[in-house]
Short mmCIF file of C-alpha atoms in Angstrom, two decimals:
data_model
loop_
_atom_site.label_atom_id
_atom_site.label_comp_id
_atom_site.label_asym_id
_atom_site.label_seq_id
_atom_site.Cartn_x
_atom_site.Cartn_y
_atom_site.Cartn_z
CA MET E 1 -8.68 -20.21 -25.06
CA GLU E 2 -10.47 -23.52 -24.93
CA VAL E 3 -11.57 -25.35 -28.08
CA LYS E 4 -13.93 -28.27 -27.66
CA LYS E 5 -14.24 -30.88 -30.37
CA GLY E 6 -17.52 -32.67 -30.91
CA ARG E 7 -19.57 -34.33 -33.65
CA SER E 8 -22.40 -32.49 -35.36
CA ASN E 9 -23.79 -34.05 -38.55
CA GLY E 10 -20.57 -36.00 -38.88
CA GLU E 11 -18.35 -32.89 -38.68
CA THR E 12 -15.97 -31.61 -36.00
CA GLN E 13 -17.16 -28.39 -34.39
CA GLY E 14 -14.81 -25.91 -32.67
CA ILE E 15 -16.11 -23.77 -29.83
CA ASP E 16 -14.23 -20.65 -28.70
CA ARG E 17 -15.56 -20.46 -25.16
CA LEU E 18 -13.45 -17.45 -24.17
CA SER E 19 -14.59 -15.20 -27.02
CA ASN E 20 -18.19 -16.20 -26.38
CA LEU E 21 -18.12 -14.58 -22.95
CA PRO E 22 -20.04 -11.30 -22.50
CA ASP E 23 -18.19 -8.04 -23.18
CA HIS E 24 -18.13 -6.97 -19.54
CA ILE E 25 -16.37 -10.22 -18.50
CA LEU E 26 -13.80 -9.93 -21.28
CA GLY E 27 -13.26 -6.32 -20.30
CA SER E 28 -12.65 -7.43 -16.72
CA ILE E 29 -10.02 -9.91 -17.96
CA LEU E 30 -8.28 -7.24 -20.02
CA SER E 31 -8.20 -4.90 -17.02
CA PHE E 32 -5.54 -7.14 -15.44
CA LEU E 33 -3.15 -6.51 -18.36
CA ASN E 34 -0.88 -3.52 -18.89
CA ALA E 35 -2.01 -1.12 -21.61
CA ASN E 36 0.45 -2.46 -24.17
CA ASP E 37 -0.73 -6.08 -23.81
CA ALA E 38 -4.39 -5.03 -23.72
CA VAL E 39 -3.99 -3.32 -27.10
CA ARG E 40 -2.25 -6.41 -28.50
CA SER E 41 -5.35 -8.48 -27.77
CA SER E 42 -7.05 -6.68 -30.68
CA ILE E 43 -5.27 -8.98 -33.15
CA LEU E 44 -6.94 -12.12 -31.80
CA SER E 45 -10.12 -11.76 -33.87
CA ASN E 46 -12.77 -9.30 -34.98
CA ARG E 47 -14.53 -10.02 -31.70
CA TRP E 48 -11.53 -8.62 -29.77
CA ARG E 49 -10.61 -5.74 -32.05
CA ALA E 50 -12.33 -2.96 -30.11
CA LEU E 51 -12.73 -4.57 -26.66
CA TRP E 52 -9.65 -2.90 -25.13
CA LYS E 53 -10.99 0.55 -26.05
CA THR E 54 -13.76 0.32 -23.47
CA VAL E 55 -11.76 -1.19 -20.59
CA PRO E 56 -11.99 1.24 -17.62
CA VAL E 57 -8.43 0.43 -16.46
CA LEU E 58 -5.13 1.64 -17.96
CA ASP E 59 -1.68 0.61 -16.76
CA PHE E 60 1.24 2.40 -18.44
CA ASP E 61 4.52 0.69 -17.52
CA GLY E 62 7.72 2.42 -18.61
CA ASP E 63 9.74 -0.70 -17.74
CA LEU E 64 8.40 -2.37 -20.90
CA PHE E 65 10.05 0.19 -23.20
CA LYS E 66 13.73 0.83 -23.86
CA THR E 67 13.37 4.46 -24.93
CA GLU E 68 11.30 7.44 -23.90
CA HIS E 69 10.10 7.90 -27.47
CA LYS E 70 8.57 4.41 -27.70
CA PHE E 71 6.89 4.77 -24.32
CA SER E 72 5.47 8.20 -25.21
CA GLU E 73 4.31 6.89 -28.59
CA CYS E 74 2.45 4.02 -26.95
CA VAL E 75 0.76 6.28 -24.40
CA GLY E 76 -0.30 8.76 -27.09
CA LYS E 77 -1.79 6.09 -29.35
CA VAL E 78 -3.71 4.43 -26.51
CA LEU E 79 -5.27 7.72 -25.42
CA ALA E 80 -6.10 8.69 -29.01
CA LEU E 81 -7.72 5.37 -29.96
CA ARG E 82 -9.55 4.67 -26.72
CA ASN E 83 -13.35 5.07 -26.68
CA HIS E 84 -13.75 8.58 -25.26
CA ASP E 85 -17.32 7.90 -24.14
CA CYS E 86 -16.08 5.37 -21.55
CA ASN E 87 -14.96 6.57 -18.14
CA LEU E 88 -11.54 5.64 -16.77
CA ARG E 89 -11.87 4.04 -13.35
CA SER E 90 -8.22 3.21 -12.61
CA LEU E 91 -4.85 4.42 -13.92
CA GLY E 92 -1.36 3.11 -13.20
CA PHE E 93 1.70 5.06 -14.33
CA ASN E 94 5.21 3.69 -13.83
CA PHE E 95 8.01 5.97 -15.00
CA GLY E 96 10.22 2.89 -15.21
CA ASP E 97 13.60 1.83 -13.88
CA HIS E 98 15.33 2.34 -17.24
CA ALA E 99 16.43 5.81 -16.14
CA TRP E 100 19.30 4.04 -14.42
CA GLU E 101 20.35 1.92 -17.39
CA ARG E 102 23.44 3.17 -19.20
CA GLN E 103 24.65 2.78 -22.75
CA PRO E 104 28.10 1.26 -23.41
CA ASN E 105 29.60 4.77 -23.49
CA GLY E 106 28.33 5.38 -19.95
CA GLU E 107 25.58 7.80 -20.87
CA LEU E 108 22.07 7.36 -19.54
CA LEU E 109 19.65 5.64 -21.88
CA PHE E 110 16.92 7.96 -20.69
CA GLY E 111 15.85 9.45 -17.41
CA PHE E 112 13.28 11.54 -15.60
CA ASN E 113 14.29 14.56 -13.57
CA PHE E 114 14.51 12.89 -10.16
CA GLY E 115 17.51 14.78 -8.89
CA ASP E 116 20.62 16.48 -10.21
CA HIS E 117 22.41 13.17 -10.81
CA VAL E 118 19.81 11.96 -13.34
CA ARG E 119 19.49 13.48 -16.81
CA ASP E 120 16.18 15.11 -17.66
CA TRP E 121 13.51 13.21 -19.51
CA PRO E 122 12.55 16.17 -21.75
CA ASN E 123 8.96 15.14 -22.40
CA GLY E 124 8.32 13.36 -19.10
CA GLU E 125 6.19 15.99 -17.40
CA LYS E 126 4.45 16.83 -20.66
CA LEU E 127 3.53 13.17 -21.15
CA PHE E 128 2.28 12.77 -17.59
CA ASN E 129 0.35 16.02 -17.92
CA GLN E 130 -1.33 14.65 -21.07
CA VAL E 131 -2.33 11.47 -19.26
CA MET E 132 -3.67 13.28 -16.21
CA VAL E 133 -5.73 15.76 -18.24
CA TYR E 134 -7.29 12.84 -20.09
CA ALA E 135 -7.92 10.96 -16.83
CA ALA E 136 -9.50 14.00 -15.18
CA SER E 137 -11.94 14.39 -18.06
CA HIS E 138 -12.96 10.73 -17.77
CA GLY E 139 -13.81 10.54 -14.06
CA LEU E 140 -10.62 8.87 -12.75
CA GLN E 141 -11.21 7.19 -9.37
CA GLN E 142 -7.95 5.29 -8.67
CA LEU E 143 -4.40 6.44 -9.41
CA SER E 144 -1.08 4.67 -8.80
CA VAL E 145 2.21 6.43 -9.62
CA ARG E 146 5.61 4.80 -9.25
CA CYS E 147 8.88 6.68 -9.49
CA VAL E 148 12.30 5.46 -10.57
CA LEU E 149 13.83 2.77 -8.36
CA GLY E 150 16.45 4.04 -5.97
CA THR E 151 16.13 7.72 -6.82
CA GLU E 152 15.09 10.74 -4.86
CA VAL E 153 12.36 12.97 -6.20
CA SER E 154 13.43 16.59 -6.50
CA ASN E 155 11.19 19.23 -4.97
CA GLY E 156 10.34 20.89 -8.27
CA THR E 157 9.43 17.66 -9.99
CA PHE E 158 7.26 16.43 -7.15
CA ASN E 159 5.42 19.72 -6.79
CA SER E 160 4.69 19.58 -10.50
CA LEU E 161 3.41 16.00 -10.26
CA VAL E 162 1.13 16.78 -7.34
CA GLY E 163 -0.20 19.74 -9.27
CA LEU E 164 -0.95 17.40 -12.17
CA VAL E 165 -2.58 14.85 -9.90
CA SER E 166 -4.82 17.60 -8.55
CA TYR E 167 -6.57 17.67 -11.93
CA CYS E 168 -8.55 14.72 -10.59
CA ASN E 169 -9.44 16.21 -7.22
CA GLN E 170 -13.18 15.99 -7.82
CA SER E 171 -13.28 12.26 -8.61
CA LEU E 172 -10.13 10.61 -7.22
CA GLU E 173 -10.92 8.14 -4.43
CA THR E 174 -7.72 6.05 -4.21
CA LEU E 175 -4.13 7.31 -4.51
CA GLU E 176 -0.95 5.20 -4.37
CA LEU E 177 2.49 6.80 -4.46
CA LEU E 178 5.79 4.91 -4.46
CA ARG E 179 9.08 6.73 -3.79
CA PHE E 180 7.96 10.32 -3.46
CA HIS E 181 9.11 13.23 -1.34
CA LEU E 182 6.14 14.96 0.25
CA THR E 183 7.19 18.59 0.61
CA SER E 184 5.41 21.50 2.25
CA ALA E 185 3.97 22.46 -1.14
CA ALA E 186 2.47 18.98 -1.38
CA TYR E 187 0.75 19.39 1.98
CA ARG E 188 -0.86 22.60 0.79
CA LEU E 189 -2.36 20.65 -2.12
CA TRP E 190 -3.78 17.84 0.01
CA PRO E 191 -7.10 19.59 0.80
CA ARG E 192 -7.90 19.63 -2.92
CA PHE E 193 -8.47 15.88 -2.81
CA LYS E 194 -12.01 16.24 -1.57
CA MET E 195 -13.17 12.72 -2.47
CA LEU E 196 -10.04 10.74 -1.48
CA THR E 197 -10.88 7.79 0.81
CA THR E 198 -7.78 5.55 0.39
CA LEU E 199 -4.12 6.58 0.49
CA ASN E 200 -1.14 4.19 0.19
CA LEU E 201 2.40 5.57 0.53
CA ALA E 202 5.52 3.41 0.19
CA PHE E 203 9.14 4.54 0.57
CA CYS E 204 8.08 8.18 0.75
CA TYR E 205 9.63 11.06 2.65
CA LEU E 206 7.16 12.60 5.10
CA HIS E 207 8.65 15.90 6.15
CA ASP E 208 7.31 19.42 6.18
CA PRO E 209 10.17 21.98 6.15
CA SER E 210 7.84 24.56 7.69
CA SER E 211 7.64 22.42 10.84
CA GLU E 212 10.97 21.52 12.41
CA ASN E 213 9.90 18.89 14.94
CA SER E 214 6.72 17.23 13.73
CA VAL E 215 4.64 16.50 10.65
CA ASP E 216 0.91 15.82 10.39
CA PRO E 217 0.34 15.20 6.66
CA PHE E 218 -3.08 13.54 6.76
CA ALA E 219 -5.20 15.83 8.92
CA LYS E 220 -6.56 17.81 5.96
CA PHE E 221 -8.15 14.90 4.11
CA PRO E 222 -11.87 15.34 4.83
CA CYS E 223 -12.93 11.84 3.66
CA LEU E 224 -9.84 9.68 4.26
CA LYS E 225 -10.87 6.27 5.61
CA ASN E 226 -7.96 3.94 4.72
CA LEU E 227 -4.28 4.75 5.19
CA ARG E 228 -1.26 2.50 4.63
CA LEU E 229 2.34 3.59 5.24
CA VAL E 230 5.24 1.32 4.23
CA CYS E 231 8.87 2.25 5.02
CA CYS E 232 8.10 5.97 5.09
CA SER E 233 10.55 8.23 6.89
CA PRO E 234 11.40 11.88 7.54
CA ARG E 235 13.73 13.74 5.24
CA ALA E 236 17.34 12.66 5.82
CA LYS E 237 19.57 14.90 7.96
CA VAL E 238 16.78 17.07 9.34
CA GLY E 239 17.04 16.05 12.99
CA PRO E 240 14.42 14.25 15.10
CA VAL E 241 10.93 14.48 13.60
CA SER E 242 7.75 13.05 15.09
CA LEU E 243 4.88 11.80 12.97
CA LYS E 244 1.26 12.60 13.75
CA ILE E 245 -1.52 10.68 12.08
CA SER E 246 -4.81 12.51 12.53
CA GLY E 247 -7.98 11.38 10.85
CA LEU E 248 -11.48 12.16 12.04
CA GLN E 249 -12.95 9.76 9.46
CA LEU E 250 -10.10 7.22 9.45
CA LEU E 251 -11.35 3.62 9.74
CA LYS E 252 -8.29 1.52 8.81
CA LEU E 253 -4.60 2.20 9.47
CA GLU E 254 -1.55 0.05 8.65
CA MET E 255 2.02 0.99 9.57
CA VAL E 256 4.97 -1.03 8.26
CA ASP E 257 8.57 -0.36 9.36
CA LEU E 258 8.36 3.32 10.30
CA VAL E 259 11.67 3.29 12.14
CA PHE E 260 13.22 6.73 11.71
CA PHE E 261 10.61 8.91 13.37
CA HIS E 262 11.34 10.26 16.82
CA GLY E 263 7.78 9.39 17.85
CA ILE E 264 4.44 8.43 16.36
CA GLU E 265 1.05 9.63 17.60
CA VAL E 266 -2.26 8.40 16.19
CA THR E 267 -5.54 10.23 16.80
CA ALA E 268 -8.45 8.53 15.08
CA PRO E 269 -11.68 8.35 17.10
CA LYS E 270 -13.51 6.23 14.52
CA LEU E 271 -10.67 3.79 13.77
CA GLU E 272 -11.92 0.20 13.43
CA SER E 273 -8.83 -1.66 12.17
CA PHE E 274 -5.19 -1.14 13.16
CA GLY E 275 -2.11 -2.98 11.88
CA CYS E 276 1.46 -2.55 13.06
CA TRP E 277 4.25 -4.60 11.44
CA GLY E 278 8.03 -4.68 11.55
CA ASP E 279 10.45 -2.39 13.35
CA VAL E 280 7.96 0.33 14.13
CA LEU E 281 8.16 -0.24 17.88
CA LEU E 282 11.88 -0.68 18.35
CA GLN E 283 12.54 3.01 18.90
CA GLU E 284 9.41 4.23 20.61
CA VAL E 285 5.94 2.78 21.08
CA PRO E 286 3.31 4.77 19.16
CA ARG E 287 0.86 6.80 21.21
CA LEU E 288 -2.58 5.64 20.19
CA ASN E 289 -5.69 7.72 20.80
CA ILE E 290 -8.21 5.23 19.44
CA CYS E 291 -11.29 4.14 21.32
CA SER E 292 -13.56 2.28 18.88
CA ILE E 293 -11.03 -0.27 17.57
CA ASP E 294 -12.51 -3.62 16.51
CA ARG E 295 -9.54 -5.42 14.90
CA ALA E 296 -5.81 -5.19 15.56
CA TYR E 297 -2.86 -6.94 13.94
CA ILE E 298 0.54 -6.69 15.66
CA ARG E 299 3.97 -8.06 14.85
CA VAL E 300 7.29 -6.64 15.99
CA ALA E 301 10.55 -7.74 14.41
CA ARG E 302 12.86 -9.50 16.81
CA TYR E 303 16.59 -9.75 16.24
CA GLU E 304 19.14 -11.86 18.07
CA GLN E 305 20.57 -8.83 19.83
CA THR E 306 17.14 -7.56 20.91
CA ALA E 307 16.71 -7.82 24.68
CA LEU E 308 13.51 -9.59 25.69
CA GLN E 309 12.54 -7.33 28.59
CA PRO E 310 12.35 -4.06 26.59
CA LEU E 311 10.56 -5.81 23.74
CA ALA E 312 8.01 -7.37 26.08
CA LYS E 313 7.40 -3.96 27.67
CA GLN E 314 6.79 -2.47 24.23
CA TYR E 315 4.31 -5.20 23.40
CA MET E 316 2.46 -4.71 26.67
CA GLU E 317 2.40 -0.93 26.32
CA LEU E 318 0.89 -1.28 22.87
CA PHE E 319 -1.65 -3.85 24.08
CA ARG E 320 -2.79 -1.37 26.76
CA ALA E 321 -3.53 1.14 24.00
CA LEU E 322 -5.60 -1.53 22.21
CA TYR E 323 -7.68 -2.29 25.27
CA ASN E 324 -10.98 -1.90 23.40
CA THR E 325 -10.33 -4.23 20.48
CA LYS E 326 -12.65 -7.15 19.86
CA SER E 327 -10.21 -9.20 17.74
CA LEU E 328 -6.43 -9.41 18.06
CA THR E 329 -4.06 -11.14 15.61
CA ILE E 330 -0.46 -11.80 16.66
CA TYR E 331 2.39 -14.10 15.72
CA PHE E 332 3.40 -16.86 18.09
CA ASP E 333 6.74 -15.13 18.75
CA ALA E 334 4.82 -12.58 20.86
CA ILE E 335 3.54 -15.46 23.00
CA LYS E 336 7.11 -16.73 23.40
CA ILE E 337 8.43 -13.29 24.38
CA LEU E 338 5.75 -12.86 27.04
CA SER E 339 6.30 -16.44 28.25
CA GLU E 340 10.02 -15.77 28.76
CA THR E 341 9.37 -12.58 30.74
CA ARG E 342 6.95 -13.97 33.32
CA ASP E 343 8.07 -11.47 35.95
CA LEU E 344 6.48 -8.66 33.91
CA LEU E 345 3.17 -10.50 33.71
CA GLU E 346 2.92 -11.22 37.42
CA SER E 347 1.93 -7.64 38.21
CA GLU E 348 0.02 -6.98 34.98
CA LEU E 349 -3.73 -7.45 34.67
CA SER E 350 -5.30 -8.14 31.31
CA PRO E 351 -5.67 -4.81 29.45
CA PHE E 352 -8.45 -6.12 27.19
CA ILE E 353 -11.99 -5.40 28.29
CA ARG E 354 -13.96 -6.79 25.34
CA LEU E 355 -11.59 -9.14 23.48
CA MET E 356 -13.68 -11.84 21.83
CA SER E 357 -11.08 -13.64 19.69
CA LEU E 358 -7.31 -14.09 19.69
CA ASN E 359 -5.80 -15.28 16.40
CA VAL E 360 -2.31 -16.74 16.72
CA LEU E 361 -0.32 -17.16 13.50
CA TYR E 362 2.54 -19.64 13.34
CA SER E 363 4.87 -21.11 10.72
CA GLU E 364 6.24 -23.89 12.91
CA GLN E 365 4.31 -26.07 15.32
CA PRO E 366 3.41 -23.78 18.25
CA LEU E 367 3.87 -24.73 21.87
CA LYS E 368 1.01 -24.62 24.30
CA ILE E 369 0.20 -21.13 25.54
CA PRO E 370 1.14 -20.87 29.22
CA SER E 371 -1.84 -20.26 31.50
CA ARG E 372 -0.44 -16.94 32.77
CA VAL E 373 -0.06 -15.62 29.20
CA MET E 374 -3.51 -16.90 28.33
CA LEU E 375 -4.92 -15.13 31.36
CA TYR E 376 -3.17 -11.92 30.28
CA PHE E 377 -5.06 -11.90 26.99
CA MET E 378 -8.36 -13.35 28.13
CA GLY E 379 -8.73 -11.97 31.63
CA GLY E 380 -10.88 -14.05 33.94
CA SER E 381 -12.44 -16.30 31.28
CA SER E 382 -12.90 -19.97 32.07
CA ASP E 383 -10.72 -22.54 30.30
CA VAL E 384 -13.61 -23.64 28.10
CA GLU E 385 -14.31 -20.10 26.98
CA VAL E 386 -10.63 -19.43 26.37
CA GLU E 387 -10.20 -22.47 24.14
CA GLU E 388 -13.17 -21.40 22.06
CA ARG E 389 -11.87 -17.87 21.64
CA ILE E 390 -8.25 -18.66 20.73
CA LYS E 391 -7.66 -19.79 17.15
CA PHE E 392 -4.38 -21.00 15.65
CA HIS E 393 -3.63 -20.41 11.97
CA LYS E 394 -0.68 -21.98 10.16
CA VAL E 395 0.87 -19.57 7.68
CA ALA E 396 4.01 -19.36 5.58
CA PRO E 397 7.05 -17.76 7.27
CA PRO E 398 6.24 -14.06 7.52
CA ALA E 399 7.37 -12.02 4.56
CA PHE E 400 7.66 -8.27 4.38
CA PRO E 401 4.21 -6.94 3.34
CA TYR E 402 5.11 -4.50 0.55
CA SER E 403 1.98 -5.18 -1.44
#
């Protein structure tokens, strides 16, 4: 809050510039706070007393409370006092990591039923049900649910949660789930999300017990356009499982560290943007059935024990599948790998038929791209054209893209 001092008729005048902003801007500022802090803003002045009640964003974070009772009390009061005439655009619900905290006597402080080794949170599902019913009646569009850190969601609990989420099937457009187990019952509920366009899954099990060898969890979303998978894997101890990603309307796909699947196949005829990061290629290169790709981002993790020849072959096999892309973004380590395996390039023509720009990211000063590698990416372009179409971008050392 900024206070400006000035002289007016010999007196000092204070100006509260923040509180003088329009309601919709103040509401936008409050939308970045969790629900507890947003409510606390009401004590600032009369101007702020009712502002939080109309904010279209709620973020309930169980990590901020030491007991289930206090968390439930906060959620209940917020829902009761909020302006019921205002729609709820976005909702975040974090069950909290406190389920793993123990009292001095060794007993759990509180917990949600995420497996037999965690004590039940008696009112957990009731509380979440209350929140979801409220959200469904207020046109919820975006939902983010985070489970307890390091735990495994039991089948019964997850089925119940998905059933609760389905209250919002007519309005929900964006769904984010962290640490969930997608069971066969969950897949049967997917078609109810008729308006869903964006789905983000992180550290989730993707396994359908009704199918022993493969899983295709996204084919039944009629409007899905954006899909992001981070560290998702099949159910442990179920044998080799292949992942199919089918999306007739899918426009953007990102895959981060999907290492435990026996194979990955992508069928998305309208896909425009494709990102592949981490260890996803080290077992088997994904089969890509994509023909209208415009942008691709590729980075494969390289370890000291990783042989260059197999890794270079994986890169080149993936590049062949991206033949139609207009823009390609890679890290400079891909250039180095191809440079050190020149024998593979000698018999390989450029797979790219309409590549217009190559973006090379680097954290240390890059070396000059060898002409043979440059020719591999740019085909028969002249040197002048190649220099114009290759751009270098200095970035921080690559971090794992959880967010």
